[in-house]
Amino acid sequence: MKLLAAGDLHDDHEGVRKLAEEAEKEGVDLVVINGDISNFGDLAKGMIKPFLDRNKKVAFVAGNHDVPGITEVLKEKYDILDIQNKSIIYDGVGIFGCGGANILHMNFTSDDDMFTYLSNGFRYVKAAKKKIMVTHIHPKGSMIEKFSFPGSEAVTRAIYELRPDIHICGHIHEMEGFEERMGNTRVICVGSRGKIIEV
């Protein structure tokens, strides 16, 4: 399976148009958006449709800049795949996610809740040969946090205990496109330019 993963778009309609074109050109099977598609109070108008216009299915978790309830609105309006504290199996790949961030902001999610959501989601997909964990916030103790805010202990714990093949995160704009390995997991901070990922 081939994915295009992106996040931290903050209402950048031109950026979304370019990503949708790339998704079509690359023939991706799924687009994964890991939060901050909007910017405080906006319901991401016009941010999903460019992908749908190119027949690309979108999976989504919210970020700390997205209003509470945005996932439900996008699901109802655009039939997105809701991986906000949930999981799916898509083309044989298990995908589980948790939105928000462990900082006091919109869509605050405590580390305890985050680990619970990720663990519950993992249980549903653990039989899948390949597993992808999607969060907005990055893991604590990662190289990603060295240049910015501390990450989430829950995400780090999930990486080491649940051992997904790939972890898609964002939040730290300065580390966009950065990859590292934590245990057996490939950790990718995707950012607004997006990243093509082969699973």
Tab-separated table of C-alpha atoms in Angstrom:
chain	number	residue	atom	x	y	z
A	1	MET	CA	0.000	0.000	0.000
A	2	LYS	CA	1.137	3.522	-0.778
A	3	LEU	CA	0.124	6.436	1.458
A	4	LEU	CA	0.417	10.178	1.317
A	5	ALA	CA	0.614	11.419	4.910
A	6	ALA	CA	0.468	15.118	5.837
A	7	GLY	CA	-0.569	17.428	8.646
A	8	ASP	CA	-0.146	20.919	10.079
A	9	LEU	CA	-1.787	22.470	7.015
A	10	HIS	CA	-3.542	25.223	8.992
A	11	ASP	CA	-6.024	26.201	6.260
A	12	ASP	CA	-3.404	26.235	3.483
A	13	HIS	CA	-5.725	25.641	0.512
A	14	GLU	CA	-2.926	25.930	-2.038
A	15	GLY	CA	-0.898	23.385	-0.075
A	16	VAL	CA	-3.842	20.963	-0.054
A	17	ARG	CA	-4.332	21.406	-3.799
A	18	LYS	CA	-0.665	20.498	-4.388
A	19	LEU	CA	-0.906	17.488	-2.077
A	20	ALA	CA	-4.034	16.264	-3.876
A	21	GLU	CA	-2.223	16.563	-7.208
A	22	GLU	CA	0.718	14.618	-5.779
A	23	ALA	CA	-1.621	11.924	-4.412
A	24	GLU	CA	-3.104	11.477	-7.883
A	25	LYS	CA	0.257	11.547	-9.674
A	26	GLU	CA	1.807	9.029	-7.260
A	27	GLY	CA	-1.255	6.761	-7.358
A	28	VAL	CA	-1.572	6.580	-3.581
A	29	ASP	CA	-4.114	4.232	-2.057
A	30	LEU	CA	-4.900	6.411	0.951
A	31	VAL	CA	-4.309	9.942	2.249
A	32	VAL	CA	-3.650	10.235	5.992
A	33	ILE	CA	-4.039	13.655	7.636
A	34	ASN	CA	-2.705	13.772	11.179
A	35	GLY	CA	-4.250	16.978	12.468
A	36	ASP	CA	-4.113	20.756	12.406
A	37	ILE	CA	-5.908	20.902	9.086
A	38	SER	CA	-7.661	24.052	10.312
A	39	ASN	CA	-6.716	27.025	12.428
A	40	PHE	CA	-8.739	27.609	15.599
A	41	GLY	CA	-12.471	27.679	15.000
A	42	ASP	CA	-12.603	26.966	11.286
A	43	LEU	CA	-14.169	23.682	10.193
A	44	ALA	CA	-11.607	22.995	7.458
A	45	LYS	CA	-13.776	24.208	4.567
A	46	GLY	CA	-12.369	23.050	1.260
A	47	MET	CA	-9.506	21.102	2.838
A	48	ILE	CA	-10.756	17.548	2.111
A	49	LYS	CA	-12.620	17.958	-1.193
A	50	PRO	CA	-9.492	18.278	-3.416
A	51	PHE	CA	-8.547	14.712	-2.433
A	52	LEU	CA	-12.058	13.387	-2.999
A	53	ASP	CA	-12.166	15.100	-6.405
A	54	ARG	CA	-9.238	12.835	-7.324
A	55	ASN	CA	-10.923	9.735	-5.864
A	56	LYS	CA	-8.583	9.555	-2.871
A	57	LYS	CA	-9.936	8.300	0.437
A	58	VAL	CA	-8.850	10.314	3.500
A	59	ALA	CA	-8.157	9.026	7.029
A	60	PHE	CA	-8.046	11.712	9.726
A	61	VAL	CA	-7.128	12.502	13.329
A	62	ALA	CA	-7.503	16.004	14.778
A	63	GLY	CA	-4.681	18.204	16.024
A	64	ASN	CA	-4.497	20.772	18.797
A	65	HIS	CA	-5.542	23.608	16.433
A	66	ASP	CA	-8.659	21.777	15.211
A	67	VAL	CA	-11.960	22.498	16.925
A	68	PRO	CA	-13.513	19.721	19.009
A	69	GLY	CA	-15.979	17.771	16.882
A	70	ILE	CA	-14.210	18.442	13.573
A	71	THR	CA	-13.755	14.725	12.902
A	72	GLU	CA	-17.490	14.068	13.133
A	73	VAL	CA	-18.247	17.010	10.819
A	74	LEU	CA	-15.712	15.812	8.230
A	75	LYS	CA	-17.007	12.251	8.470
A	76	GLU	CA	-20.587	13.347	7.878
A	77	LYS	CA	-19.763	15.786	5.079
A	78	TYR	CA	-16.910	13.987	3.278
A	79	ASP	CA	-17.145	10.371	4.479
A	80	ILE	CA	-13.573	10.420	5.790
A	81	LEU	CA	-12.146	7.394	7.586
A	82	ASP	CA	-12.312	8.371	11.243
A	83	ILE	CA	-9.215	7.178	13.119
A	84	GLN	CA	-9.650	9.717	15.933
A	85	ASN	CA	-9.214	7.420	18.963
A	86	LYS	CA	-10.268	4.545	16.709
A	87	SER	CA	-8.800	2.032	14.284
A	88	ILE	CA	-9.465	0.614	10.836
A	89	ILE	CA	-8.101	-2.075	8.579
A	90	TYR	CA	-7.552	-0.648	5.122
A	91	ASP	CA	-6.237	-2.796	2.285
A	92	GLY	CA	-5.003	-5.293	4.889
A	93	VAL	CA	-3.052	-2.684	6.883
A	94	GLY	CA	-4.070	-1.893	10.459
A	95	ILE	CA	-4.250	1.835	11.147
A	96	PHE	CA	-4.964	3.166	14.624
A	97	GLY	CA	-4.834	6.738	15.862
A	98	CYS	CA	-5.286	9.305	18.557
A	99	GLY	CA	-5.836	12.992	17.976
A	100	GLY	CA	-5.188	16.095	20.003
A	101	ALA	CA	-2.102	16.824	22.052
A	102	ASN	CA	-0.984	16.617	25.658
A	103	ILE	CA	-0.679	20.395	25.957
A	104	LEU	CA	-3.351	22.695	27.363
A	105	HIS	CA	-5.024	23.804	24.175
A	106	MET	CA	-8.014	22.894	22.054
A	107	ASN	CA	-8.328	19.115	21.790
A	108	PHE	CA	-6.290	18.460	24.943
A	109	THR	CA	-5.735	14.737	25.416
A	110	SER	CA	-3.981	13.569	28.572
A	111	ASP	CA	-1.171	11.036	28.274
A	112	ASP	CA	-3.256	8.504	30.215
A	113	ASP	CA	-6.190	8.873	27.821
A	114	MET	CA	-3.890	8.866	24.800
A	115	PHE	CA	-2.302	5.555	25.782
A	116	THR	CA	-5.740	4.053	26.464
A	117	TYR	CA	-7.047	5.125	23.033
A	118	LEU	CA	-3.937	3.826	21.264
A	119	SER	CA	-3.980	0.505	23.161
A	120	ASN	CA	-7.671	-0.025	22.448
A	121	GLY	CA	-7.184	0.805	18.774
A	122	PHE	CA	-4.208	-1.513	18.534
A	123	ARG	CA	-6.208	-4.447	19.918
A	124	TYR	CA	-8.545	-4.239	16.928
A	125	VAL	CA	-5.723	-4.303	14.339
A	126	LYS	CA	-3.047	-6.417	16.037
A	127	ALA	CA	-3.623	-9.384	13.702
A	128	ALA	CA	-2.775	-7.232	10.650
A	129	LYS	CA	0.662	-7.968	9.174
A	130	LYS	CA	1.499	-4.254	9.018
A	131	LYS	CA	0.395	-1.636	11.521
A	132	ILE	CA	0.509	2.151	11.378
A	133	MET	CA	-0.013	4.382	14.411
A	134	VAL	CA	-1.146	7.945	13.671
A	135	THR	CA	-0.974	10.796	16.183
A	136	HIS	CA	-0.716	14.536	15.970
A	137	ILE	CA	1.768	14.868	18.826
A	138	HIS	CA	5.295	13.474	18.557
A	139	PRO	CA	6.933	11.004	20.981
A	140	LYS	CA	8.799	12.135	24.092
A	141	GLY	CA	12.500	11.304	23.978
A	142	SER	CA	12.605	11.457	20.177
A	143	MET	CA	15.001	13.545	18.134
A	144	ILE	CA	11.920	15.440	16.936
A	145	GLU	CA	11.466	17.070	20.349
A	146	LYS	CA	15.112	18.147	20.653
A	147	PHE	CA	14.438	21.350	18.732
A	148	SER	CA	11.044	22.241	20.134
A	149	PHE	CA	8.318	21.220	22.600
A	150	PRO	CA	8.471	18.010	24.634
A	151	GLY	CA	6.492	15.153	23.142
A	152	SER	CA	4.083	12.653	24.640
A	153	GLU	CA	5.143	9.899	27.037
A	154	ALA	CA	2.038	7.953	25.979
A	155	VAL	CA	3.137	7.963	22.339
A	156	THR	CA	6.622	6.769	23.303
A	157	ARG	CA	5.158	4.038	25.496
A	158	ALA	CA	2.856	2.954	22.646
A	159	ILE	CA	5.814	2.773	20.249
A	160	TYR	CA	7.780	0.475	22.558
A	161	GLU	CA	4.881	-1.620	23.886
A	162	LEU	CA	2.635	-1.896	20.821
A	163	ARG	CA	5.468	-1.849	18.269
A	164	PRO	CA	3.731	-0.458	15.187
A	165	ASP	CA	5.731	-0.720	11.969
A	166	ILE	CA	5.267	2.993	11.273
A	167	HIS	CA	4.348	5.936	13.472
A	168	ILE	CA	3.092	9.069	11.692
A	169	CYS	CA	3.260	12.257	13.774
A	170	GLY	CA	3.540	16.012	13.287
A	171	HIS	CA	2.999	19.110	15.435
A	172	ILE	CA	6.630	20.272	15.248
A	173	HIS	CA	6.780	22.239	12.004
A	174	GLU	CA	10.553	22.668	12.181
A	175	MET	CA	11.043	18.886	11.942
A	176	GLU	CA	8.827	18.378	8.897
A	177	GLY	CA	10.011	15.400	6.862
A	178	PHE	CA	12.315	14.111	9.618
A	179	GLU	CA	12.517	10.363	10.155
A	180	GLU	CA	14.041	8.317	12.931
A	181	ARG	CA	13.790	4.836	14.370
A	182	MET	CA	12.568	4.151	17.892
A	183	GLY	CA	12.864	0.461	18.696
A	184	ASN	CA	11.482	-1.356	15.666
A	185	THR	CA	9.237	1.540	14.641
A	186	ARG	CA	9.879	3.965	11.810
A	187	VAL	CA	8.831	7.385	13.182
A	188	ILE	CA	7.981	10.028	10.567
A	189	CYS	CA	7.158	13.683	11.290
A	190	VAL	CA	5.220	14.372	8.100
A	191	GLY	CA	4.377	18.093	8.118
A	192	SER	CA	2.513	20.188	5.569
A	193	ARG	CA	4.538	19.148	2.510
A	194	GLY	CA	3.517	15.554	3.089
A	195	LYS	CA	5.385	12.310	2.706
A	196	ILE	CA	4.846	9.338	0.424
A	197	ILE	CA	5.092	6.174	2.516
A	198	GLU	CA	5.234	2.642	1.133
A	199	VAL	CA	3.861	0.023	3.517
